[in-house]
mmCIF file of C-alpha atoms and ligand atoms in Angstrom:
data_model
loop_
_atom_site.group_PDB
_atom_site.id
_atom_site.type_symbol
_atom_site.label_atom_id
_atom_site.label_comp_id
_atom_site.label_asym_id
_atom_site.label_seq_id
_atom_site.Cartn_x
_atom_site.Cartn_y
_atom_site.Cartn_z
ATOM 1 C CA MET L 1 -23.227 13.436 -22.998
ATOM 2 C CA THR L 2 -20.161 11.492 -22.043
ATOM 3 C CA ILE L 3 -19.774 8.296 -19.677
ATOM 4 C CA ALA L 4 -16.992 7.214 -18.216
ATOM 5 C CA GLY L 5 -15.909 3.808 -19.682
ATOM 6 C CA ALA L 6 -14.948 2.280 -16.166
ATOM 7 C CA ALA L 7 -18.043 3.779 -15.490
ATOM 8 C CA ILE L 8 -20.030 1.590 -18.115
ATOM 9 C CA GLU L 9 -17.697 -1.486 -17.397
ATOM 10 C CA ALA L 10 -19.044 -1.256 -13.885
ATOM 11 C CA ILE L 11 -22.428 -1.367 -14.730
ATOM 12 C CA VAL L 12 -21.931 -4.405 -17.209
ATOM 13 C CA ALA L 13 -20.037 -6.172 -14.609
ATOM 14 C CA HIS L 14 -22.858 -5.577 -12.147
ATOM 15 C CA ALA L 15 -25.526 -6.433 -14.348
ATOM 16 C CA ARG L 16 -23.683 -9.688 -14.804
ATOM 17 C CA GLU L 17 -23.660 -10.745 -11.485
ATOM 18 C CA ALA L 18 -27.062 -9.744 -10.496
ATOM 19 C CA ALA L 19 -28.630 -11.703 -13.290
ATOM 20 C CA PRO L 20 -30.768 -13.482 -13.287
ATOM 21 C CA ALA L 21 -32.036 -10.399 -11.101
ATOM 22 C CA GLU L 22 -31.943 -6.679 -12.155
ATOM 23 C CA CYS L 23 -29.226 -4.658 -10.326
ATOM 24 C CA CYS L 24 -29.376 -0.998 -9.302
ATOM 25 C CA GLY L 25 -27.318 2.152 -8.561
ATOM 26 C CA LEU L 26 -26.597 5.232 -8.552
ATOM 27 C CA LEU L 27 -24.769 7.751 -11.426
ATOM 28 C CA LEU L 28 -22.551 10.389 -10.515
ATOM 29 C CA GLY L 29 -21.004 12.996 -12.194
ATOM 30 C CA ARG L 30 -21.673 16.853 -12.908
ATOM 31 C CA LEU L 31 -23.779 18.009 -15.756
ATOM 32 C CA GLU L 32 -23.152 16.511 -19.219
ATOM 33 C CA GLN L 33 -20.886 13.848 -17.795
ATOM 34 C CA ILE L 34 -21.258 10.771 -15.783
ATOM 35 C CA VAL L 35 -17.813 10.033 -13.928
ATOM 36 C CA GLU L 36 -18.477 6.776 -12.025
ATOM 37 C CA ALA L 37 -21.451 4.140 -10.927
ATOM 38 C CA ALA L 38 -22.242 3.749 -7.592
ATOM 39 C CA ARG L 39 -23.556 0.068 -6.648
ATOM 40 C CA THR L 40 -27.088 -0.248 -4.462
ATOM 41 C CA ARG L 41 -28.073 -3.152 -3.183
ATOM 42 C CA ASN L 42 -31.866 -3.975 -4.915
ATOM 43 C CA ILE L 43 -34.430 -4.646 -2.594
ATOM 44 C CA ALA L 44 -37.239 -5.570 -4.830
ATOM 45 C CA ALA L 45 -38.946 -8.997 -4.135
ATOM 46 C CA ARG L 46 -39.407 -9.682 -7.419
ATOM 47 C CA PRO L 47 -36.506 -9.966 -9.457
ATOM 48 C CA THR L 48 -38.127 -8.572 -12.547
ATOM 49 C CA ARG L 49 -38.087 -5.167 -10.544
ATOM 50 C CA PHE L 50 -35.690 -2.995 -8.991
ATOM 51 C CA GLU L 51 -35.759 -0.682 -5.788
ATOM 52 C CA ILE L 52 -32.526 1.683 -4.792
ATOM 53 C CA ASP L 53 -32.035 0.406 -0.841
ATOM 54 C CA PRO L 54 -32.489 3.622 0.729
ATOM 55 C CA GLN L 55 -29.692 3.529 3.261
ATOM 56 C CA ASP L 56 -27.705 2.739 0.076
ATOM 57 C CA HIS L 57 -28.783 5.867 -1.224
ATOM 58 C CA ILE L 58 -28.084 7.825 1.609
ATOM 59 C CA ASP L 59 -24.729 6.993 1.966
ATOM 60 C CA ARG L 60 -24.023 6.888 -1.695
ATOM 61 C CA ARG L 61 -25.253 10.312 -2.123
ATOM 62 C CA ARG L 62 -23.153 11.741 0.815
ATOM 63 C CA ASP L 63 -19.925 9.417 -0.347
ATOM 64 C CA ALA L 64 -20.537 11.534 -3.625
ATOM 65 C CA ARG L 65 -20.981 14.763 -2.626
ATOM 66 C CA VAL L 66 -17.615 14.824 -0.065
ATOM 67 C CA ARG L 67 -15.880 14.288 -3.489
ATOM 68 C CA GLY L 68 -17.454 16.960 -5.437
ATOM 69 C CA LEU L 69 -19.476 14.937 -7.387
ATOM 70 C CA ASP L 70 -23.396 14.884 -8.115
ATOM 71 C CA VAL L 71 -26.348 12.070 -8.511
ATOM 72 C CA VAL L 72 -26.956 12.489 -11.471
ATOM 73 C CA GLY L 73 -29.209 9.534 -12.185
ATOM 74 C CA PHE L 74 -29.392 6.089 -11.804
ATOM 75 C CA TYR L 75 -28.885 2.358 -13.854
ATOM 76 C CA HIS L 76 -30.273 -0.633 -13.570
ATOM 77 C CA SER L 77 -30.226 -3.956 -15.536
ATOM 78 C CA HIS L 78 -32.628 -5.938 -17.647
ATOM 79 C CA PRO L 79 -31.081 -9.258 -17.913
ATOM 80 C CA ALA L 80 -34.113 -10.772 -20.536
ATOM 81 C CA SER L 81 -35.455 -7.602 -22.361
ATOM 82 C CA PRO L 82 -33.972 -4.997 -24.678
ATOM 83 C CA PRO L 83 -32.362 -1.857 -22.406
ATOM 84 C CA VAL L 84 -35.258 0.577 -22.877
ATOM 85 C CA PRO L 85 -37.580 1.476 -19.911
ATOM 86 C CA SER L 86 -40.516 -0.630 -19.117
ATOM 87 C CA GLU L 87 -43.878 0.522 -18.286
ATOM 88 C CA THR L 88 -42.894 -0.498 -14.694
ATOM 89 C CA ASP L 89 -39.908 1.615 -14.892
ATOM 90 C CA ARG L 90 -42.149 4.531 -16.360
ATOM 91 C CA SER L 91 -44.792 4.424 -13.644
ATOM 92 C CA GLU L 92 -42.402 4.314 -10.855
ATOM 93 C CA ALA L 93 -39.863 7.145 -12.154
ATOM 94 C CA ALA L 94 -39.567 9.331 -9.131
ATOM 95 C CA TYR L 95 -36.774 11.844 -10.464
ATOM 96 C CA PRO L 96 -37.643 14.316 -12.894
ATOM 97 C CA ASN L 97 -34.132 15.964 -14.321
ATOM 98 C CA HIS L 98 -32.586 12.803 -13.950
ATOM 99 C CA LEU L 99 -30.898 10.340 -16.266
ATOM 100 C CA TYR L 100 -31.352 6.837 -16.542
ATOM 101 C CA VAL L 101 -28.663 4.191 -17.596
ATOM 102 C CA ILE L 102 -30.358 1.015 -18.717
ATOM 103 C CA VAL L 103 -28.171 -2.217 -19.600
ATOM 104 C CA GLY L 104 -29.339 -4.949 -21.403
ATOM 105 C CA LEU L 105 -27.810 -8.205 -20.961
ATOM 106 C CA ALA L 106 -30.006 -9.706 -23.734
ATOM 107 C CA SER L 107 -27.084 -9.024 -26.842
ATOM 108 C CA GLU L 108 -23.850 -10.009 -26.177
ATOM 109 C CA PRO L 109 -21.815 -7.730 -26.260
ATOM 110 C CA PRO L 110 -24.771 -5.972 -23.364
ATOM 111 C CA GLU L 111 -26.345 -2.663 -24.818
ATOM 112 C CA VAL L 112 -25.969 0.456 -22.633
ATOM 113 C CA ARG L 113 -28.623 2.807 -23.458
ATOM 114 C CA LEU L 114 -28.954 6.166 -21.788
ATOM 115 C CA PHE L 115 -32.328 8.283 -21.058
ATOM 116 C CA PHE L 116 -33.009 11.539 -19.868
ATOM 117 C CA PHE L 117 -36.119 11.589 -17.532
ATOM 118 C CA ASP L 118 -38.498 15.157 -17.538
ATOM 119 C CA GLY L 119 -41.140 13.965 -15.362
ATOM 120 C CA ARG L 120 -42.572 12.604 -18.042
ATOM 121 C CA ASN L 121 -41.737 11.118 -20.491
ATOM 122 C CA PHE L 122 -38.418 9.170 -21.147
ATOM 123 C CA ARG L 123 -36.031 10.410 -23.943
ATOM 124 C CA GLU L 124 -33.125 8.474 -25.135
ATOM 125 C CA GLU L 125 -30.138 10.501 -25.270
ATOM 126 C CA PRO L 126 -26.740 9.989 -27.621
ATOM 127 C CA PHE L 127 -23.517 9.649 -25.478
ATOM 128 C CA VAL L 128 -19.848 8.926 -26.255
ATOM 129 C CA THR L 129 -17.987 6.898 -24.216
ATOM 130 C CA SER L 130 -14.762 8.657 -22.299
ATOM 131 C CA GLY L 131 -11.432 7.381 -20.797
HETATM 132 ZN ZN1 LIG A 201 -36.388 -1.375 -16.315
#
């Protein structure tokens, strides 16, 4: 897996802006390659949750398709905890065979981790940062 450096920078910037609340968005790309991060509003009532705004989800998905990109996954932040799937993340994950990026702001620099959700479990995936 590769993740574009610009996408990682965008995710970290979004996480910092949203803190102490979680941020969320879509991962756009193609198989094996995340090329872009697209912000969405977080409509979760509690700051320690994330729920992607449904209209943003539809709009970003359409924009991506027009540009030949697929929605390959989702990102969100953990403002004060390690970037590993929480119990809530596990119980609310709704997209099998998608990638999940989590950024943790508890360390400096922030830690970014990538997971593949197979419908039951999250499996950490190694990645390299490109361009
Ligand atoms: Zn989480």
